JSON list of C-alpha atoms in Angstrom, two decimals:
[
{"chain": "M", "resi": 1, "resn": "UNK", "atom": "CA", "xyz": [17.42, 45.68, 67.53]},
{"chain": "M", "resi": 2, "resn": "UNK", "atom": "CA", "xyz": [16.32, 43.11, 70.09]},
{"chain": "M", "resi": 3, "resn": "UNK", "atom": "CA", "xyz": [16.70, 39.42, 69.45]},
{"chain": "M", "resi": 4, "resn": "UNK", "atom": "CA", "xyz": [16.68, 36.14, 71.33]},
{"chain": "M", "resi": 5, "resn": "UNK", "atom": "CA", "xyz": [18.98, 33.19, 70.77]},
{"chain": "M", "resi": 6, "resn": "UNK", "atom": "CA", "xyz": [18.02, 29.69, 71.84]},
{"chain": "M", "resi": 7, "resn": "UNK", "atom": "CA", "xyz": [20.04, 26.54, 72.20]},
{"chain": "M", "resi": 8, "resn": "UNK", "atom": "CA", "xyz": [19.37, 23.53, 70.00]},
{"chain": "M", "resi": 9, "resn": "UNK", "atom": "CA", "xyz": [17.88, 20.93, 72.33]},
{"chain": "M", "resi": 10, "resn": "UNK", "atom": "CA", "xyz": [17.89, 17.28, 71.26]},
{"chain": "M", "resi": 11, "resn": "UNK", "atom": "CA", "xyz": [14.95, 15.15, 72.27]},
{"chain": "M", "resi": 12, "resn": "UNK", "atom": "CA", "xyz": [11.24, 14.82, 71.69]},
{"chain": "M", "resi": 13, "resn": "UNK", "atom": "CA", "xyz": [8.42, 17.34, 71.97]},
{"chain": "M", "resi": 14, "resn": "UNK", "atom": "CA", "xyz": [6.05, 16.46, 74.77]},
{"chain": "M", "resi": 15, "resn": "UNK", "atom": "CA", "xyz": [3.10, 16.85, 72.36]},
{"chain": "M", "resi": 16, "resn": "UNK", "atom": "CA", "xyz": [4.57, 14.07, 70.16]},
{"chain": "M", "resi": 17, "resn": "UNK", "atom": "CA", "xyz": [5.21, 11.85, 73.16]},
{"chain": "M", "resi": 18, "resn": "UNK", "atom": "CA", "xyz": [1.57, 12.26, 74.27]},
{"chain": "M", "resi": 19, "resn": "UNK", "atom": "CA", "xyz": [0.40, 11.08, 70.84]},
{"chain": "M", "resi": 20, "resn": "UNK", "atom": "CA", "xyz": [2.59, 7.98, 71.11]},
{"chain": "M", "resi": 21, "resn": "UNK", "atom": "CA", "xyz": [1.56, 6.73, 74.54]},
{"chain": "M", "resi": 22, "resn": "UNK", "atom": "CA", "xyz": [-0.07, 7.36, 77.91]},
{"chain": "M", "resi": 23, "resn": "UNK", "atom": "CA", "xyz": [2.40, 8.66, 80.49]},
{"chain": "M", "resi": 24, "resn": "UNK", "atom": "CA", "xyz": [2.77, 7.00, 83.88]},
{"chain": "M", "resi": 25, "resn": "UNK", "atom": "CA", "xyz": [2.07, 9.04, 87.02]},
{"chain": "M", "resi": 26, "resn": "UNK", "atom": "CA", "xyz": [5.76, 9.10, 88.02]},
{"chain": "M", "resi": 27, "resn": "UNK", "atom": "CA", "xyz": [6.55, 10.51, 84.54]},
{"chain": "M", "resi": 28, "resn": "UNK", "atom": "CA", "xyz": [3.80, 13.11, 84.91]},
{"chain": "M", "resi": 29, "resn": "UNK", "atom": "CA", "xyz": [5.10, 14.16, 88.33]},
{"chain": "M", "resi": 30, "resn": "UNK", "atom": "CA", "xyz": [8.68, 14.39, 86.98]},
{"chain": "M", "resi": 31, "resn": "UNK", "atom": "CA", "xyz": [7.57, 16.62, 84.09]},
{"chain": "M", "resi": 32, "resn": "UNK", "atom": "CA", "xyz": [5.38, 18.87, 86.25]},
{"chain": "M", "resi": 33, "resn": "UNK", "atom": "CA", "xyz": [8.04, 19.28, 88.96]},
{"chain": "M", "resi": 34, "resn": "UNK", "atom": "CA", "xyz": [10.73, 20.21, 86.44]},
{"chain": "M", "resi": 35, "resn": "UNK", "atom": "CA", "xyz": [8.42, 22.65, 84.64]},
{"chain": "M", "resi": 36, "resn": "UNK", "atom": "CA", "xyz": [7.37, 24.23, 87.93]},
{"chain": "M", "resi": 37, "resn": "UNK", "atom": "CA", "xyz": [11.05, 24.66, 88.80]},
{"chain": "M", "resi": 38, "resn": "UNK", "atom": "CA", "xyz": [11.71, 26.34, 85.43]},
{"chain": "M", "resi": 39, "resn": "UNK", "atom": "CA", "xyz": [8.70, 28.63, 85.95]},
{"chain": "M", "resi": 40, "resn": "UNK", "atom": "CA", "xyz": [9.89, 29.39, 89.46]},
{"chain": "M", "resi": 41, "resn": "UNK", "atom": "CA", "xyz": [13.18, 30.61, 87.98]},
{"chain": "M", "resi": 42, "resn": "UNK", "atom": "CA", "xyz": [11.45, 32.70, 85.29]},
{"chain": "M", "resi": 43, "resn": "UNK", "atom": "CA", "xyz": [9.03, 34.21, 87.82]},
{"chain": "M", "resi": 44, "resn": "UNK", "atom": "CA", "xyz": [11.90, 34.98, 90.22]},
{"chain": "M", "resi": 45, "resn": "UNK", "atom": "CA", "xyz": [13.20, 37.22, 87.43]},
{"chain": "M", "resi": 46, "resn": "UNK", "atom": "CA", "xyz": [9.78, 38.95, 87.35]},
{"chain": "M", "resi": 47, "resn": "UNK", "atom": "CA", "xyz": [8.95, 37.59, 83.92]},
{"chain": "M", "resi": 48, "resn": "UNK", "atom": "CA", "xyz": [5.98, 35.58, 82.59]},
{"chain": "M", "resi": 49, "resn": "UNK", "atom": "CA", "xyz": [6.49, 32.99, 79.81]},
{"chain": "M", "resi": 50, "resn": "UNK", "atom": "CA", "xyz": [2.92, 33.24, 78.40]},
{"chain": "M", "resi": 51, "resn": "UNK", "atom": "CA", "xyz": [3.10, 30.23, 76.08]},
{"chain": "M", "resi": 52, "resn": "UNK", "atom": "CA", "xyz": [3.23, 27.12, 78.24]},
{"chain": "M", "resi": 53, "resn": "UNK", "atom": "CA", "xyz": [2.03, 24.22, 76.08]},
{"chain": "M", "resi": 54, "resn": "UNK", "atom": "CA", "xyz": [3.04, 20.64, 75.33]},
{"chain": "M", "resi": 55, "resn": "UNK", "atom": "CA", "xyz": [4.60, 21.55, 71.96]},
{"chain": "M", "resi": 56, "resn": "UNK", "atom": "CA", "xyz": [6.92, 24.03, 73.76]},
{"chain": "M", "resi": 57, "resn": "UNK", "atom": "CA", "xyz": [8.26, 21.32, 76.06]},
{"chain": "M", "resi": 58, "resn": "UNK", "atom": "CA", "xyz": [11.10, 19.08, 74.99]},
{"chain": "M", "resi": 59, "resn": "UNK", "atom": "CA", "xyz": [12.13, 15.90, 76.78]},
{"chain": "M", "resi": 60, "resn": "UNK", "atom": "CA", "xyz": [15.85, 15.30, 76.33]},
{"chain": "M", "resi": 61, "resn": "UNK", "atom": "CA", "xyz": [17.29, 11.80, 75.77]},
{"chain": "M", "resi": 62, "resn": "UNK", "atom": "CA", "xyz": [18.39, 11.89, 79.46]},
{"chain": "M", "resi": 63, "resn": "UNK", "atom": "CA", "xyz": [14.78, 12.55, 80.53]},
{"chain": "M", "resi": 64, "resn": "UNK", "atom": "CA", "xyz": [15.25, 16.23, 81.42]},
{"chain": "M", "resi": 65, "resn": "UNK", "atom": "CA", "xyz": [12.47, 18.70, 80.70]},
{"chain": "M", "resi": 66, "resn": "UNK", "atom": "CA", "xyz": [13.29, 21.82, 78.69]},
{"chain": "M", "resi": 67, "resn": "UNK", "atom": "CA", "xyz": [10.93, 24.74, 78.19]},
{"chain": "M", "resi": 68, "resn": "UNK", "atom": "CA", "xyz": [11.23, 26.29, 74.73]},
{"chain": "M", "resi": 69, "resn": "UNK", "atom": "CA", "xyz": [10.06, 29.43, 72.89]},
{"chain": "M", "resi": 70, "resn": "UNK", "atom": "CA", "xyz": [10.51, 32.54, 75.01]},
{"chain": "M", "resi": 71, "resn": "UNK", "atom": "CA", "xyz": [9.22, 34.86, 72.27]},
{"chain": "M", "resi": 72, "resn": "UNK", "atom": "CA", "xyz": [6.08, 35.98, 74.13]},
{"chain": "M", "resi": 73, "resn": "UNK", "atom": "CA", "xyz": [7.71, 36.56, 77.52]},
{"chain": "M", "resi": 74, "resn": "UNK", "atom": "CA", "xyz": [6.82, 39.85, 79.23]},
{"chain": "M", "resi": 75, "resn": "UNK", "atom": "CA", "xyz": [7.54, 41.52, 82.58]},
{"chain": "M", "resi": 76, "resn": "UNK", "atom": "CA", "xyz": [5.26, 40.35, 85.37]},
{"chain": "M", "resi": 77, "resn": "UNK", "atom": "CA", "xyz": [2.32, 42.52, 86.43]},
{"chain": "M", "resi": 78, "resn": "UNK", "atom": "CA", "xyz": [1.37, 44.02, 83.07]},
{"chain": "M", "resi": 79, "resn": "UNK", "atom": "CA", "xyz": [-2.33, 44.33, 82.27]},
{"chain": "M", "resi": 80, "resn": "UNK", "atom": "CA", "xyz": [-3.57, 42.31, 79.31]},
{"chain": "M", "resi": 81, "resn": "UNK", "atom": "CA", "xyz": [-4.94, 44.37, 76.44]},
{"chain": "M", "resi": 82, "resn": "UNK", "atom": "CA", "xyz": [-7.51, 41.60, 75.86]},
{"chain": "M", "resi": 83, "resn": "UNK", "atom": "CA", "xyz": [-5.88, 40.41, 72.63]},
{"chain": "M", "resi": 84, "resn": "UNK", "atom": "CA", "xyz": [-5.37, 36.70, 72.20]},
{"chain": "M", "resi": 85, "resn": "UNK", "atom": "CA", "xyz": [-1.68, 35.94, 72.76]},
{"chain": "M", "resi": 86, "resn": "UNK", "atom": "CA", "xyz": [-0.08, 32.56, 73.09]},
{"chain": "M", "resi": 87, "resn": "UNK", "atom": "CA", "xyz": [-2.10, 29.46, 72.28]},
{"chain": "M", "resi": 88, "resn": "UNK", "atom": "CA", "xyz": [-5.85, 29.68, 72.94]},
{"chain": "M", "resi": 89, "resn": "UNK", "atom": "CA", "xyz": [-6.15, 26.09, 74.20]},
{"chain": "M", "resi": 90, "resn": "UNK", "atom": "CA", "xyz": [-3.80, 26.97, 77.11]},
{"chain": "M", "resi": 91, "resn": "UNK", "atom": "CA", "xyz": [-4.80, 30.61, 77.62]},
{"chain": "M", "resi": 92, "resn": "UNK", "atom": "CA", "xyz": [-5.65, 31.82, 81.14]},
{"chain": "M", "resi": 93, "resn": "UNK", "atom": "CA", "xyz": [-8.97, 33.66, 81.58]},
{"chain": "M", "resi": 94, "resn": "UNK", "atom": "CA", "xyz": [-7.27, 36.93, 82.57]},
{"chain": "M", "resi": 95, "resn": "UNK", "atom": "CA", "xyz": [-5.87, 37.37, 79.04]},
{"chain": "M", "resi": 96, "resn": "UNK", "atom": "CA", "xyz": [-9.19, 37.92, 77.22]},
{"chain": "M", "resi": 97, "resn": "UNK", "atom": "CA", "xyz": [-10.67, 39.62, 80.30]},
{"chain": "M", "resi": 98, "resn": "UNK", "atom": "CA", "xyz": [-7.95, 42.29, 80.35]},
{"chain": "M", "resi": 99, "resn": "UNK", "atom": "CA", "xyz": [-6.59, 41.22, 83.75]},
{"chain": "M", "resi": 100, "resn": "UNK", "atom": "CA", "xyz": [-3.10, 41.44, 85.18]},
{"chain": "M", "resi": 101, "resn": "UNK", "atom": "CA", "xyz": [-0.62, 38.93, 83.74]},
{"chain": "M", "resi": 102, "resn": "UNK", "atom": "CA", "xyz": [1.67, 37.38, 86.34]},
{"chain": "M", "resi": 103, "resn": "UNK", "atom": "CA", "xyz": [3.06, 34.02, 87.43]},
{"chain": "M", "resi": 104, "resn": "UNK", "atom": "CA", "xyz": [-0.41, 32.69, 88.15]},
{"chain": "M", "resi": 105, "resn": "UNK", "atom": "CA", "xyz": [-1.17, 33.08, 84.43]},
{"chain": "M", "resi": 106, "resn": "UNK", "atom": "CA", "xyz": [1.62, 30.63, 83.59]},
{"chain": "M", "resi": 107, "resn": "UNK", "atom": "CA", "xyz": [0.32, 28.34, 86.34]},
{"chain": "M", "resi": 108, "resn": "UNK", "atom": "CA", "xyz": [-3.13, 28.22, 84.70]},
{"chain": "M", "resi": 109, "resn": "UNK", "atom": "CA", "xyz": [-1.49, 27.20, 81.40]},
{"chain": "M", "resi": 110, "resn": "UNK", "atom": "CA", "xyz": [0.54, 24.60, 83.30]},
{"chain": "M", "resi": 111, "resn": "UNK", "atom": "CA", "xyz": [-2.76, 23.31, 84.74]},
{"chain": "M", "resi": 112, "resn": "UNK", "atom": "CA", "xyz": [-4.18, 22.89, 81.24]},
{"chain": "M", "resi": 113, "resn": "UNK", "atom": "CA", "xyz": [-1.04, 20.98, 80.31]},
{"chain": "M", "resi": 114, "resn": "UNK", "atom": "CA", "xyz": [-1.22, 18.86, 83.49]},
{"chain": "M", "resi": 115, "resn": "UNK", "atom": "CA", "xyz": [-4.81, 17.94, 82.57]},
{"chain": "M", "resi": 116, "resn": "UNK", "atom": "CA", "xyz": [-3.53, 16.98, 79.12]},
{"chain": "M", "resi": 117, "resn": "UNK", "atom": "CA", "xyz": [-0.73, 14.85, 80.62]},
{"chain": "M", "resi": 118, "resn": "UNK", "atom": "CA", "xyz": [-3.27, 12.85, 82.64]},
{"chain": "M", "resi": 119, "resn": "UNK", "atom": "CA", "xyz": [-6.07, 12.49, 80.07]},
{"chain": "M", "resi": 120, "resn": "UNK", "atom": "CA", "xyz": [-4.25, 12.78, 76.75]},
{"chain": "M", "resi": 121, "resn": "UNK", "atom": "CA", "xyz": [-6.22, 15.90, 75.79]},
{"chain": "M", "resi": 122, "resn": "UNK", "atom": "CA", "xyz": [-6.70, 19.43, 77.12]},
{"chain": "M", "resi": 123, "resn": "UNK", "atom": "CA", "xyz": [-9.86, 20.20, 79.14]},
{"chain": "M", "resi": 124, "resn": "UNK", "atom": "CA", "xyz": [-11.41, 22.27, 76.34]},
{"chain": "M", "resi": 125, "resn": "UNK", "atom": "CA", "xyz": [-11.05, 20.98, 72.81]},
{"chain": "M", "resi": 126, "resn": "UNK", "atom": "CA", "xyz": [-13.37, 23.02, 70.60]},
{"chain": "M", "resi": 127, "resn": "UNK", "atom": "CA", "xyz": [-11.69, 24.33, 67.44]},
{"chain": "M", "resi": 128, "resn": "UNK", "atom": "CA", "xyz": [-13.63, 27.62, 67.50]},
{"chain": "M", "resi": 129, "resn": "UNK", "atom": "CA", "xyz": [-11.50, 30.29, 69.20]},
{"chain": "M", "resi": 130, "resn": "UNK", "atom": "CA", "xyz": [-14.40, 32.44, 70.56]},
{"chain": "M", "resi": 131, "resn": "UNK", "atom": "CA", "xyz": [-16.03, 29.33, 72.07]},
{"chain": "M", "resi": 132, "resn": "UNK", "atom": "CA", "xyz": [-12.70, 28.17, 73.49]},
{"chain": "M", "resi": 133, "resn": "UNK", "atom": "CA", "xyz": [-12.18, 31.56, 75.15]},
{"chain": "M", "resi": 134, "resn": "UNK", "atom": "CA", "xyz": [-15.66, 31.40, 76.69]},
{"chain": "M", "resi": 135, "resn": "UNK", "atom": "CA", "xyz": [-14.85, 27.95, 78.08]},
{"chain": "M", "resi": 136, "resn": "UNK", "atom": "CA", "xyz": [-11.68, 29.26, 79.74]},
{"chain": "M", "resi": 137, "resn": "UNK", "atom": "CA", "xyz": [-13.55, 32.25, 81.16]},
{"chain": "M", "resi": 138, "resn": "UNK", "atom": "CA", "xyz": [-16.85, 30.65, 82.26]},
{"chain": "M", "resi": 139, "resn": "UNK", "atom": "CA", "xyz": [-16.94, 26.83, 82.06]},
{"chain": "M", "resi": 140, "resn": "UNK", "atom": "CA", "xyz": [-15.49, 24.43, 84.62]},
{"chain": "M", "resi": 141, "resn": "UNK", "atom": "CA", "xyz": [-13.30, 21.77, 82.99]},
{"chain": "M", "resi": 142, "resn": "UNK", "atom": "CA", "xyz": [-14.64, 18.21, 82.93]},
{"chain": "M", "resi": 143, "resn": "UNK", "atom": "CA", "xyz": [-13.69, 16.33, 86.08]},
{"chain": "M", "resi": 144, "resn": "UNK", "atom": "CA", "xyz": [-10.32, 14.58, 85.91]},
{"chain": "M", "resi": 145, "resn": "UNK", "atom": "CA", "xyz": [-11.87, 11.64, 87.82]},
{"chain": "M", "resi": 146, "resn": "UNK", "atom": "CA", "xyz": [-14.53, 11.23, 85.10]},
{"chain": "M", "resi": 147, "resn": "UNK", "atom": "CA", "xyz": [-11.81, 11.23, 82.45]},
{"chain": "M", "resi": 148, "resn": "UNK", "atom": "CA", "xyz": [-9.40, 8.92, 84.33]},
{"chain": "M", "resi": 149, "resn": "UNK", "atom": "CA", "xyz": [-10.74, 6.90, 87.26]},
{"chain": "M", "resi": 150, "resn": "UNK", "atom": "CA", "xyz": [-7.31, 5.92, 88.61]},
{"chain": "M", "resi": 151, "resn": "UNK", "atom": "CA", "xyz": [-5.98, 9.50, 88.93]},
{"chain": "M", "resi": 152, "resn": "UNK", "atom": "CA", "xyz": [-4.76, 10.14, 92.49]},
{"chain": "M", "resi": 153, "resn": "UNK", "atom": "CA", "xyz": [-7.03, 12.46, 94.50]},
{"chain": "M", "resi": 154, "resn": "UNK", "atom": "CA", "xyz": [-4.13, 14.77, 95.36]},
{"chain": "M", "resi": 155, "resn": "UNK", "atom": "CA", "xyz": [-3.27, 15.21, 91.67]},
{"chain": "M", "resi": 156, "resn": "UNK", "atom": "CA", "xyz": [-6.93, 16.03, 90.99]},
{"chain": "M", "resi": 157, "resn": "UNK", "atom": "CA", "xyz": [-6.76, 18.69, 93.73]},
{"chain": "M", "resi": 158, "resn": "UNK", "atom": "CA", "xyz": [-3.52, 20.20, 92.35]},
{"chain": "M", "resi": 159, "resn": "UNK", "atom": "CA", "xyz": [-4.78, 20.36, 88.74]},
{"chain": "M", "resi": 160, "resn": "UNK", "atom": "CA", "xyz": [-8.14, 21.76, 89.87]},
{"chain": "M", "resi": 161, "resn": "UNK", "atom": "CA", "xyz": [-6.38, 24.50, 91.84]},
{"chain": "M", "resi": 162, "resn": "UNK", "atom": "CA", "xyz": [-4.20, 25.40, 88.84]},
{"chain": "M", "resi": 163, "resn": "UNK", "atom": "CA", "xyz": [-7.32, 25.69, 86.65]},
{"chain": "M", "resi": 164, "resn": "UNK", "atom": "CA", "xyz": [-9.34, 28.00, 88.88]},
{"chain": "M", "resi": 165, "resn": "UNK", "atom": "CA", "xyz": [-10.76, 30.93, 86.92]},
{"chain": "M", "resi": 166, "resn": "UNK", "atom": "CA", "xyz": [-9.67, 33.70, 89.30]},
{"chain": "M", "resi": 167, "resn": "UNK", "atom": "CA", "xyz": [-5.87, 34.12, 89.59]},
{"chain": "M", "resi": 168, "resn": "UNK", "atom": "CA", "xyz": [-6.16, 34.87, 93.33]},
{"chain": "M", "resi": 169, "resn": "UNK", "atom": "CA", "xyz": [-7.70, 31.39, 93.86]},
{"chain": "M", "resi": 170, "resn": "UNK", "atom": "CA", "xyz": [-4.78, 29.56, 92.19]},
{"chain": "M", "resi": 171, "resn": "UNK", "atom": "CA", "xyz": [-1.41, 28.80, 93.76]},
{"chain": "M", "resi": 172, "resn": "UNK", "atom": "CA", "xyz": [0.18, 32.01, 95.02]},
{"chain": "M", "resi": 173, "resn": "UNK", "atom": "CA", "xyz": [3.60, 30.89, 93.79]},
{"chain": "M", "resi": 174, "resn": "UNK", "atom": "CA", "xyz": [5.34, 28.13, 91.91]},
{"chain": "M", "resi": 175, "resn": "UNK", "atom": "CA", "xyz": [7.14, 27.28, 95.18]},
{"chain": "M", "resi": 176, "resn": "UNK", "atom": "CA", "xyz": [3.83, 26.24, 96.77]},
{"chain": "M", "resi": 177, "resn": "UNK", "atom": "CA", "xyz": [3.04, 24.13, 93.71]},
{"chain": "M", "resi": 178, "resn": "UNK", "atom": "CA", "xyz": [6.48, 22.49, 93.79]},
{"chain": "M", "resi": 179, "resn": "UNK", "atom": "CA", "xyz": [5.99, 21.57, 97.47]},
{"chain": "M", "resi": 180, "resn": "UNK", "atom": "CA", "xyz": [2.64, 19.90, 96.72]},
{"chain": "M", "resi": 181, "resn": "UNK", "atom": "CA", "xyz": [4.07, 18.05, 93.69]},
{"chain": "M", "resi": 182, "resn": "UNK", "atom": "CA", "xyz": [7.07, 16.82, 95.68]},
{"chain": "M", "resi": 183, "resn": "UNK", "atom": "CA", "xyz": [4.82, 15.54, 98.47]},
{"chain": "M", "resi": 184, "resn": "UNK", "atom": "CA", "xyz": [2.60, 13.80, 95.91]},
{"chain": "M", "resi": 185, "resn": "UNK", "atom": "CA", "xyz": [5.54, 12.19, 94.11]},
{"chain": "M", "resi": 186, "resn": "UNK", "atom": "CA", "xyz": [7.33, 11.17, 97.32]},
{"chain": "M", "resi": 187, "resn": "UNK", "atom": "CA", "xyz": [10.51, 12.96, 96.20]},
{"chain": "M", "resi": 188, "resn": "UNK", "atom": "CA", "xyz": [12.70, 15.26, 98.24]}
]
């Protein structure tokens, strides 16, 4: 029998934190950089998490970011069977389209979450799953600038790139994303 054990992580779910207050841009950068680093590690092991969402992120009392729930993880490069897996609000277009699931799939989900960190809500909010899937596949998300006028242009560019419909148009790797996030945040 296969099983997974997970550590008990003290702290607060990111989804709860988002309901309490608007995050500052330095907080958003910190969260995105740490998550990109975690994904970089997972992808370096040729695995895909497949369930990146704010309720699977825990912020520890020290301010560290922990990714939770590895139950849907699969080896990189597998074709999707078109079934809805993970959480539809964060689901990359290649899942319902039967495309190849790889690191860029996690990056799309991270883009949905980044949008949520900036605006307080994901780009597509309909409760109807078939409609939500069509939005991910065919509809461009509402402009971040329209949702939040003060959002830095470079963050808009990064989130837009993460949310591109075709995987080959997104970041090629989490390393490229980390470099852009570090430049944006002014961190080493």
